[in-house]
Short mmCIF file of C-alpha atoms and ligand atoms in Angstrom, two decimals:
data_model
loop_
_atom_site.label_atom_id
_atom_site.label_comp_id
_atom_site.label_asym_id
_atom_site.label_seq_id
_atom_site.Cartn_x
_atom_site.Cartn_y
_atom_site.Cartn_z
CA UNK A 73 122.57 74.65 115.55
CA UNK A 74 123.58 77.00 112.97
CA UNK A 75 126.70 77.22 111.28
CA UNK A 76 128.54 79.76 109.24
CA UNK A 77 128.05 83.67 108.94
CA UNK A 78 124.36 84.25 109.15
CA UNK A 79 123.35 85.55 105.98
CA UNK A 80 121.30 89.17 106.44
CA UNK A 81 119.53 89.10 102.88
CA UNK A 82 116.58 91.59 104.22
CA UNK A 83 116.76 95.25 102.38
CA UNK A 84 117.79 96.74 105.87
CA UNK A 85 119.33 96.54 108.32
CA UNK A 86 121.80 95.34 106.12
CA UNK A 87 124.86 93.44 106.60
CA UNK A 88 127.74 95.95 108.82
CA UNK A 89 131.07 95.23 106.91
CA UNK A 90 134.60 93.81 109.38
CA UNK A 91 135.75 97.17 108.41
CA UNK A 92 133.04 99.23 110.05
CA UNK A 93 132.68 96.72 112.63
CA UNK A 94 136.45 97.40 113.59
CA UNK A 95 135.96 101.15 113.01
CA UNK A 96 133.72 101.72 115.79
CA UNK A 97 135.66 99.22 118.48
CA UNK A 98 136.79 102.39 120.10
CA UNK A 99 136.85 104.10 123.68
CA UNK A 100 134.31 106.53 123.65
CA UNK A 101 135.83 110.15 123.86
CA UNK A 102 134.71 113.29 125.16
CA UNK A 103 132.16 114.86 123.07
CA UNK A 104 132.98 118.20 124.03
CA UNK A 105 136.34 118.01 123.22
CA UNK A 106 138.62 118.71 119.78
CA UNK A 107 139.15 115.09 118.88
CA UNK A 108 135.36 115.09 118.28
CA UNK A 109 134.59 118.38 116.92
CA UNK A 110 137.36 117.01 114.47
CA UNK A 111 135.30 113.55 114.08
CA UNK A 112 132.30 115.58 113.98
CA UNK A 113 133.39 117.90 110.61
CA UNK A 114 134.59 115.11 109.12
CA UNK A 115 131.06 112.72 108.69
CA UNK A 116 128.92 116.26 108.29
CA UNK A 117 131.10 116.96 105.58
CA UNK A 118 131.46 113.43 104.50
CA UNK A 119 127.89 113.15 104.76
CA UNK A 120 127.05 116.04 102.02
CA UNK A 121 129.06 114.13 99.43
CA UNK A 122 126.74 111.50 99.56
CA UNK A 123 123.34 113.08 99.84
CA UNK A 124 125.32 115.29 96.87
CA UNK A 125 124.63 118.32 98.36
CA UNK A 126 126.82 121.81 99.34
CA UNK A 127 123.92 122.37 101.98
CA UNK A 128 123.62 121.37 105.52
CA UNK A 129 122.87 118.01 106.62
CA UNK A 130 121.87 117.06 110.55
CA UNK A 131 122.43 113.73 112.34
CA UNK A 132 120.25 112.71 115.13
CA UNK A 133 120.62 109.73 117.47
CA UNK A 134 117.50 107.76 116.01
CA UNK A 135 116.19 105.53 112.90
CA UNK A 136 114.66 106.86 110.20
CA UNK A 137 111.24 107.25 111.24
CA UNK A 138 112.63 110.14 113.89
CA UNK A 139 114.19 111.91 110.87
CA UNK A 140 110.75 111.50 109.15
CA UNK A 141 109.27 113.65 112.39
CA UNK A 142 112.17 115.70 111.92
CA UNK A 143 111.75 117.21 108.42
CA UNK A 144 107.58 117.18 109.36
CA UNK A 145 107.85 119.33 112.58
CA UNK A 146 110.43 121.71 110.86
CA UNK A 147 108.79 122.79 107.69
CA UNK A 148 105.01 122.72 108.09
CA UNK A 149 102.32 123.69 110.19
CA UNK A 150 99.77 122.18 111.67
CA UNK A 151 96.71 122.41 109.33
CA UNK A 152 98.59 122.67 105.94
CA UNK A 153 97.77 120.61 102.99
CA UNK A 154 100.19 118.34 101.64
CA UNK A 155 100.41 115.41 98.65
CA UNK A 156 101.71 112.31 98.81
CA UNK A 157 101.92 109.13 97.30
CA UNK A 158 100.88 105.48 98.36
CA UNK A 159 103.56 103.64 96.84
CA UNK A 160 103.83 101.05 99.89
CA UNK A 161 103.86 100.34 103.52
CA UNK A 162 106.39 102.96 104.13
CA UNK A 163 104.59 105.91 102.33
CA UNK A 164 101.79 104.76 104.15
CA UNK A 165 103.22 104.97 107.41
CA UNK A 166 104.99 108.14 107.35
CA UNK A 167 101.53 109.67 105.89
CA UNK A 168 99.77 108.08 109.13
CA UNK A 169 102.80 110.06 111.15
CA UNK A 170 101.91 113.76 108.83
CA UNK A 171 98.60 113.25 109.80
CA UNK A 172 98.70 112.38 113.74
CA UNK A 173 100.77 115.83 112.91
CA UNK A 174 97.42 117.84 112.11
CA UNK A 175 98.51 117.66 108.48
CA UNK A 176 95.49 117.11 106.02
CA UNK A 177 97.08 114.49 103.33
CA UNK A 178 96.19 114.57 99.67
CA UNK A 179 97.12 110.37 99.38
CA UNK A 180 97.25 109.54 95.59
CA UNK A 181 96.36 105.53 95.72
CA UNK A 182 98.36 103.01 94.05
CA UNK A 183 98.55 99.27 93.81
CA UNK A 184 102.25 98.86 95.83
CA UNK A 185 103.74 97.55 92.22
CA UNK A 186 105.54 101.08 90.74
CA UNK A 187 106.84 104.34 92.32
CA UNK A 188 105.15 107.33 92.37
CA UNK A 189 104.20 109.00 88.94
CA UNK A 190 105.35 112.21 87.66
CA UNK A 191 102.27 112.67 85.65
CA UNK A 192 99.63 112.09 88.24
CA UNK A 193 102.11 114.62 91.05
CA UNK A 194 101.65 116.72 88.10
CA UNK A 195 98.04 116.93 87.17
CA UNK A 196 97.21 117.17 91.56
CA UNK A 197 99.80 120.50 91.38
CA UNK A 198 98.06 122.31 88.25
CA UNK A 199 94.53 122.14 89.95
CA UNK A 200 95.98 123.54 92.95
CA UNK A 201 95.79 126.70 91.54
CA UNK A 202 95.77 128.39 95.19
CA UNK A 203 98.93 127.11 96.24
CA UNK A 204 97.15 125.17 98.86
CA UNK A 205 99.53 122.11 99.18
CA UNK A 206 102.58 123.14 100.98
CA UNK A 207 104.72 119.87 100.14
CA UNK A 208 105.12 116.84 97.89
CA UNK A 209 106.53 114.23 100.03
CA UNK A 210 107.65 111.08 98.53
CA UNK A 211 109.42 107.85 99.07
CA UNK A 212 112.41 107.51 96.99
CA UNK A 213 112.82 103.66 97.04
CA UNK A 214 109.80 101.97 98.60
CA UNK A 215 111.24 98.88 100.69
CA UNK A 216 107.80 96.99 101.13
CA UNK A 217 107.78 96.80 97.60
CA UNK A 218 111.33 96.85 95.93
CA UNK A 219 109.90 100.16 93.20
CA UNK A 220 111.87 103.54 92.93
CA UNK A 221 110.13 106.99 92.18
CA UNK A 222 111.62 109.24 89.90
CA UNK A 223 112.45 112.00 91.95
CA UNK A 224 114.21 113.82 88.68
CA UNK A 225 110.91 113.51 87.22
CA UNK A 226 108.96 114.31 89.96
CA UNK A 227 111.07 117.58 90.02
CA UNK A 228 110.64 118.42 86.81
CA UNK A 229 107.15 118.22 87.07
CA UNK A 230 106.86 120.16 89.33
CA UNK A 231 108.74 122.95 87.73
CA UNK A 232 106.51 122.88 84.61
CA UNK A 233 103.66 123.92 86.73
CA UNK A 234 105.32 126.28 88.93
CA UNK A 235 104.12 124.85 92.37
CA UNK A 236 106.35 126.49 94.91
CA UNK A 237 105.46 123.41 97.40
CA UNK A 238 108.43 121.88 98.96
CA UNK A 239 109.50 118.85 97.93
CA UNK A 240 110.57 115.92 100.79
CA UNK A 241 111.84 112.44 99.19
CA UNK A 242 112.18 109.27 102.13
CA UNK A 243 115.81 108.18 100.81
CA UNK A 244 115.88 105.93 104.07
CA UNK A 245 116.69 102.45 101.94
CA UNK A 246 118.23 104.58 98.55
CA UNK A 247 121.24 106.77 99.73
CA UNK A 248 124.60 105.28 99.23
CA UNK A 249 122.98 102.58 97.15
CA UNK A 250 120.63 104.28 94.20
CA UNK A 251 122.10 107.44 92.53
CA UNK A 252 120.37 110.37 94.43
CA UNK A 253 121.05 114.30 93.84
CA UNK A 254 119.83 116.29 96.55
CA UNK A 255 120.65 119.69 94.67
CA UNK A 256 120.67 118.57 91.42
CA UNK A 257 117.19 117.71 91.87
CA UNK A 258 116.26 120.73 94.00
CA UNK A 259 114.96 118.67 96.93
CA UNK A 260 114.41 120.50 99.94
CA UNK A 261 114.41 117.37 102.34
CA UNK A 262 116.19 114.41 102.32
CA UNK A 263 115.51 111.85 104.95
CA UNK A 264 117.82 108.75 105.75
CA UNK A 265 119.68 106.63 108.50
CA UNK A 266 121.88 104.67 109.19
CA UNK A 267 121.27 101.22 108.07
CA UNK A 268 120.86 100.91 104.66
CA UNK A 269 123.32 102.01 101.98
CA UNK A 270 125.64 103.54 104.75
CA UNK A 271 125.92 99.95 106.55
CA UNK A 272 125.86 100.87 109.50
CA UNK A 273 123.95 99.18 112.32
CA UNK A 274 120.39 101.57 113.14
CA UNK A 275 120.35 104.39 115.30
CA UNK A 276 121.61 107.54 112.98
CA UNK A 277 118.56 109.83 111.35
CA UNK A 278 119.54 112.06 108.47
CA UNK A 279 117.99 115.10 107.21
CA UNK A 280 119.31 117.14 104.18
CA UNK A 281 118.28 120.41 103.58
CA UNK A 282 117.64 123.57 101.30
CA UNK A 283 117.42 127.17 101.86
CA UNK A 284 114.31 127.20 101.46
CA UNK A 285 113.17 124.53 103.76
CA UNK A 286 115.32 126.13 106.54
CA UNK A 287 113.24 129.56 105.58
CA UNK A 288 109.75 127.48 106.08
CA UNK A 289 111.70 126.19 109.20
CA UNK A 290 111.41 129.82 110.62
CA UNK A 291 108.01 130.79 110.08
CA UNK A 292 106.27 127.43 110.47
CA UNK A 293 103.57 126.73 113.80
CA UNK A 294 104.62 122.62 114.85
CA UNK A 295 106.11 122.96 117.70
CA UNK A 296 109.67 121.03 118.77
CA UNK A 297 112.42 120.96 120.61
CA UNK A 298 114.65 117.60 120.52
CA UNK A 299 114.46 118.10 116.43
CA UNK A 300 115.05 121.20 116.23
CA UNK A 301 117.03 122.30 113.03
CA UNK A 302 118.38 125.17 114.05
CA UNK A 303 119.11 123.92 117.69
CA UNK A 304 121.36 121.24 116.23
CA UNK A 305 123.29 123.17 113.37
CA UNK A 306 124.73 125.88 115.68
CA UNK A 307 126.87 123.69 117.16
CA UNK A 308 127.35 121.55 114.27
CA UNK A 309 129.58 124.49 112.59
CA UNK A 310 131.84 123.05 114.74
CA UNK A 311 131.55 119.49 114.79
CA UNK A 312 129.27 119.78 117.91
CA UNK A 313 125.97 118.64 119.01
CA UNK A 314 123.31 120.03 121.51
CA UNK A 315 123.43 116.76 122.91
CA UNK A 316 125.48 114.05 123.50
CA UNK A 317 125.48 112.33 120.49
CA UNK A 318 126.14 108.51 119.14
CA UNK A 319 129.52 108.72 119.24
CA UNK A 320 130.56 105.39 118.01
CA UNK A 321 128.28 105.24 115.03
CA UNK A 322 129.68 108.52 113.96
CA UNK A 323 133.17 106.34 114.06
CA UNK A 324 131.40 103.98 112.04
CA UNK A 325 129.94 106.59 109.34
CA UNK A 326 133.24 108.22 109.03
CA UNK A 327 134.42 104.89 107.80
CA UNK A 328 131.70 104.07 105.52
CA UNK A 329 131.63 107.37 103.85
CA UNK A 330 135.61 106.83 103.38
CA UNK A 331 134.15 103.11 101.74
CA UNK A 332 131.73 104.61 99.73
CA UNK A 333 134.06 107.47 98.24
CA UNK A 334 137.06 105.02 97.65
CA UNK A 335 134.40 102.68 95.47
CA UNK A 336 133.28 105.94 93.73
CA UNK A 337 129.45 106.99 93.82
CA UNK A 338 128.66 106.02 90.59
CA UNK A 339 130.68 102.46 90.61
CA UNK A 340 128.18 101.69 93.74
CA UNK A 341 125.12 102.54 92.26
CA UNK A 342 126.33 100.44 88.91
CA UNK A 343 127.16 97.79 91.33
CA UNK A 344 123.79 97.65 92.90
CA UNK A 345 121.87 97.90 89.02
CA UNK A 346 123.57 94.76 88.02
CA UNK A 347 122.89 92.72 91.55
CA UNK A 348 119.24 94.23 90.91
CA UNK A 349 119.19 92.57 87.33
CA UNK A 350 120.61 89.40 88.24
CA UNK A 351 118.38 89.12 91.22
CA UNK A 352 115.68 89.43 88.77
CA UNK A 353 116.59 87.64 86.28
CA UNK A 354 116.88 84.17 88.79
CA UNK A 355 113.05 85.16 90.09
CA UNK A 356 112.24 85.31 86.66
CA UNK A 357 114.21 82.02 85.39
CA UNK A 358 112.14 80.29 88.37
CA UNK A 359 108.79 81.22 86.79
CA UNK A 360 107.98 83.68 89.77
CA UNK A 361 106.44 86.83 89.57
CA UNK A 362 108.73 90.29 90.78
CA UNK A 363 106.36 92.51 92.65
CA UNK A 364 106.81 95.95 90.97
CA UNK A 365 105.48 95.59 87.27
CA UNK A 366 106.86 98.97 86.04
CA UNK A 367 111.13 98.30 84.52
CA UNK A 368 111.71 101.91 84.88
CA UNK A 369 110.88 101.56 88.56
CA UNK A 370 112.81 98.53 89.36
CA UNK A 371 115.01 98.98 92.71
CA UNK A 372 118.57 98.30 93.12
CA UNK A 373 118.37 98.08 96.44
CA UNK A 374 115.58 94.89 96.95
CA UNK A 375 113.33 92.51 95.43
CA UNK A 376 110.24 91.80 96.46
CA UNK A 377 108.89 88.40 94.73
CA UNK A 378 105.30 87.06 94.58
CA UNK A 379 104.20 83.83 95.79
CA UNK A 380 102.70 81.41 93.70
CA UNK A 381 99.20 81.54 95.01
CA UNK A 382 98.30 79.21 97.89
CA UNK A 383 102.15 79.14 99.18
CA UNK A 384 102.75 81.45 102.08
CA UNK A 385 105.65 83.71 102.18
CA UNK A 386 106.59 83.87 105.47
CA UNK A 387 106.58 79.71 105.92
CA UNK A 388 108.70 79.78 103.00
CA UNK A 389 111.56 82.33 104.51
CA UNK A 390 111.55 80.04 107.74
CA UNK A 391 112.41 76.94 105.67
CA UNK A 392 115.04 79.10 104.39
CA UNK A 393 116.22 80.53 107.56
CA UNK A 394 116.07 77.06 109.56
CA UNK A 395 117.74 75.85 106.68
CA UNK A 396 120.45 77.79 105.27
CA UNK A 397 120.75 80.09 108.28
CA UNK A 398 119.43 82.96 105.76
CA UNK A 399 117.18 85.43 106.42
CA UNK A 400 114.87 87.25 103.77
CA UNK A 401 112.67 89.72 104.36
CA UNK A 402 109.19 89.77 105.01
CA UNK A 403 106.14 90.98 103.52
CA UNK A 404 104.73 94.16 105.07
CA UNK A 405 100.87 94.99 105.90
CA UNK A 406 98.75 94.50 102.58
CA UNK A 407 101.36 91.94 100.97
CA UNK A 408 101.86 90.16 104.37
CA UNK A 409 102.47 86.11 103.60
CA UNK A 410 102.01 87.20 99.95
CA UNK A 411 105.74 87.97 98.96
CA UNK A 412 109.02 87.97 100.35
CA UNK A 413 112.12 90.34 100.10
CA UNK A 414 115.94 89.82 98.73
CA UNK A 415 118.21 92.84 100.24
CA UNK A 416 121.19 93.04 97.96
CA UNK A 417 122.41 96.34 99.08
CA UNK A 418 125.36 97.72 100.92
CA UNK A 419 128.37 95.27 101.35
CA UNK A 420 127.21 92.85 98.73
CA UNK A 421 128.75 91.43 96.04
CA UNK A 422 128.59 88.72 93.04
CA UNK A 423 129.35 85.87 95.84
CA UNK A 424 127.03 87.00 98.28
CA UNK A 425 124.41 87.28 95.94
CA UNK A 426 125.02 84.09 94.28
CA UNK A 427 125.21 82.54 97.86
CA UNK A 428 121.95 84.04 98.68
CA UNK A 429 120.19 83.13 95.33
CA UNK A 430 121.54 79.93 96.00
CA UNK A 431 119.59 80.00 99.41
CA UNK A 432 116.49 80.82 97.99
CA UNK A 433 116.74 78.67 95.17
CA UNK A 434 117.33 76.00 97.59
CA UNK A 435 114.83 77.11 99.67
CA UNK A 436 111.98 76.95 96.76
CA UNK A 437 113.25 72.84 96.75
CA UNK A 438 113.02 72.24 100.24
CA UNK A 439 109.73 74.29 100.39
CA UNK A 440 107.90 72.18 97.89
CA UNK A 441 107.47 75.90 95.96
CA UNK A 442 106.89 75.20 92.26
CA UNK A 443 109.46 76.36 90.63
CA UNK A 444 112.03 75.94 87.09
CA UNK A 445 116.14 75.14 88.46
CA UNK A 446 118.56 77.26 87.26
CA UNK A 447 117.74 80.56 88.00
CA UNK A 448 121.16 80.99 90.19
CA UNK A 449 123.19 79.59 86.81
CA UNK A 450 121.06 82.62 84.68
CA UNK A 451 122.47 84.91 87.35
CA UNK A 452 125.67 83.63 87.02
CA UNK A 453 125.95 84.38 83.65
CA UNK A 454 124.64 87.70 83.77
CA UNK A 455 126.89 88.21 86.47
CA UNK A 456 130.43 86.95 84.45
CA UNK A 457 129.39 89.41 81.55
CA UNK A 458 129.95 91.87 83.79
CA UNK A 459 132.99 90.63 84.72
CA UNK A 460 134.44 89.89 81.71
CA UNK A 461 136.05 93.06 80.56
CA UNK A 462 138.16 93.25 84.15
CA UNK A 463 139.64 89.55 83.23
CA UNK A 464 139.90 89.32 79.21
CA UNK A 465 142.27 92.75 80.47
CA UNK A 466 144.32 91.59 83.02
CA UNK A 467 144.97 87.87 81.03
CA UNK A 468 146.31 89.80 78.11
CA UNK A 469 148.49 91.44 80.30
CA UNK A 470 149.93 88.46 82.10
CA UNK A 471 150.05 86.54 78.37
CA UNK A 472 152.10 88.99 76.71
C1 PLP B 276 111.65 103.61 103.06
C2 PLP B 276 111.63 103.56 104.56
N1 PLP B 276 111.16 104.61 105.24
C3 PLP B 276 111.15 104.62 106.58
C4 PLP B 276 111.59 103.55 107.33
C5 PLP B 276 111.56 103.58 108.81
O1 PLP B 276 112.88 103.62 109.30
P1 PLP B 276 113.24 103.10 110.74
O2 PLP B 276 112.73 101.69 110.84
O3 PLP B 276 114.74 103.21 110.82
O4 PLP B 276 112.56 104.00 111.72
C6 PLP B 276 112.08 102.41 106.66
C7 PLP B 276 112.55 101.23 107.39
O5 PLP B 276 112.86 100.22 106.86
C8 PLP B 276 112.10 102.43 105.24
O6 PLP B 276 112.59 101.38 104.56
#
């Protein structure tokens, strides 16, 4: 018997906020008629802000790994070269999809503990003198493995050697959490969903898109139908979709895009940085290891932590979750038992956090887990400096 609000600490799904929840407790309406061509403007529109992009952006009924098919099937051909970058499970997996595609995958290795690097995308695009590899593809924020890839950087790299591949960036557990500039950065896909930073519960597949990806779109062999680009932005000038669509999530997304513009883009991605570095600052206070070694890399999104050797990972989130009706996030393929995962993204705050440090923290006790106390009071601390400008304000107000 568990008691209390369950507490969804995994990096996605993540927690769907009252508000949401409430927002999509509707009838559902006609999907041909003006009320949702009216709905349907609103979240495409809505939608750009986020990705930060004046371009088109398509929403298909399905998670993320259909809008990974999606931006495949659109822009290349069967046969083409492409390079990506094994920066976890989920690189991994959507390079397994390219390549049950017919696409021949230039995989740079890597040990799961960084994001992608500039330098190595770099020195792959200057001895492709023939213009051979058609895209980069990378994952912005790697969710087996809590590490970010510069996609800035990556960008810019590619610009100083002048490779005209595309460039497709996995923003799937990043968008509406980690800053992220579609057209700033020149990206030519973006692919996302629902679940993550938009807190919404799965089923929505995002792709963002350039000019230039919608030109490859016209000349490229895969073939497709259901994915389509072109298929679905036709009637999307509109507010309209070729098919019926998922109405009440599109409720929902209106409402979170209203959530995440109200906060202010850059107060949520500031908001996620410091949950990051309190998050790691606990794991460190505790004397255990975070997964990805490289600071610049760190994710504001998750933390994945080592386990001390000999201590498995996933008998130490069920102690949690039959304990303190908490659940963490597993370990994925190659780090399987080895680590586990804190989600602090989307509707979270300095009291869910705390409550969820305080959970694992707990957790480590019950466990048997060596470990140093404290590491929630280290977060604490971090977390009132933060706060501290906001109250020394408003008490000098109410004293004088
Ligand atoms: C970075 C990343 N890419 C792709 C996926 C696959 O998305 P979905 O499970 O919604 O198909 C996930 C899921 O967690 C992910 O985190």
């Amino acid at each position: 018997m568990r008691q209390g609000r369950h507490f969804l600490q995994i990096p996605g799904p993540s927690p769907v906020p009252d508000r949401i929840l409430r927002a999509m407790d509707m009838p559902v309406i006609d999907h041909r008629s003006a009320e949702f061509g009216q709905l349907g403007r609103t979240v495409l529109e809505g939608s750009q802000k986020i990705f930060q992009t004046s371009g088109p952006v398509v929403i298909f009924p399905s998670s993320g790994t259909g809008a990974w098919e999606a931006a495949i099937v659109n822009t290349l051909s069967p046969g083409d070269k492409v390079l990506m970058v094994e920066t976890g499970h989920f690189a991994t997996l959507w390079r397994q999809m390219a390549a049950r595609w017919g696409i021949d995958v230039d995989f740079i290795p890597g040990d799961w503990r960084r994001g992608a690097d500039p330098a190595a995308i770099e020195d792959r695009l200057a001895r492709d003198t023939s213009h051979a590899l058609k895209a980069v593809m990378v994952v912005h924020n790697e969710t087996s493995t809590g590490a970010t890839s510069r996609i800035g950087e990556i960008r810019a790299a590619m610009d100083r050697v002048a490779h005209p591949a595309l460039l497709m960036v996995d923003t799937i557990s990043s968008l509406g959490s980690v800053d992220y500039r579609h057209d700033e950065w020149r990206v030519d896909v973006s692919v996302s969903c629902s679940q993550k930073g938009f807190m919404l519960p799965p089923g929505l597949g995002f792709n963002a898109m350039s000019d230039k990806a919608r030109t490859a779109a016209k000349s490229n062999k895969m073939p497709r139908s259901y994915w389509d680009w072109e298929e679905m932005l036709k009637p999307n000038a509109n507010g309209f979709f070729p098919y019926t669509p998922a109405t009440n999530l599109l409720y929902g997304l209106r409402e979170a895009i209203a959530m995440l513009m109200e906060e202010g883009l850059a107060n949520v991605f500031a908001r996620h940085q410091q949950l990051a570095a309190a998050t790691r600052a606990a794991v460190n206070h505790w004397g255990l290891e975070v997964l990805c070694q490289e600071p610049k890399d760190f994710s504001p999104v998750l933390t994945a932590v080592l386990m001390p050797p000999g201590y498995d990972a996933d008998q130490f989130r069920k102690v949690v979750l039959d304990n303190y009706n908490m659940s963490l996030g597993s370990g994925l393929s190659k780090v399987a038992g080895k680590v586990f995962r804190i989600g602090h993204l989307g509707e979270c705050n300095e009291l869910t956090l705390l409550a969820a440090l305080t959970g694992v923290e707990m957790g480590l006790s019950a466990a048997g887990i060596p470990h140093r106390a404290g590491g929630v009071d280290v977060a604490m601390k971090l977390l009132e400096q933060r706060a501290e400008g906001n109250s020394a304000t408003h008490l000098k107000v109410v004293g004088s």
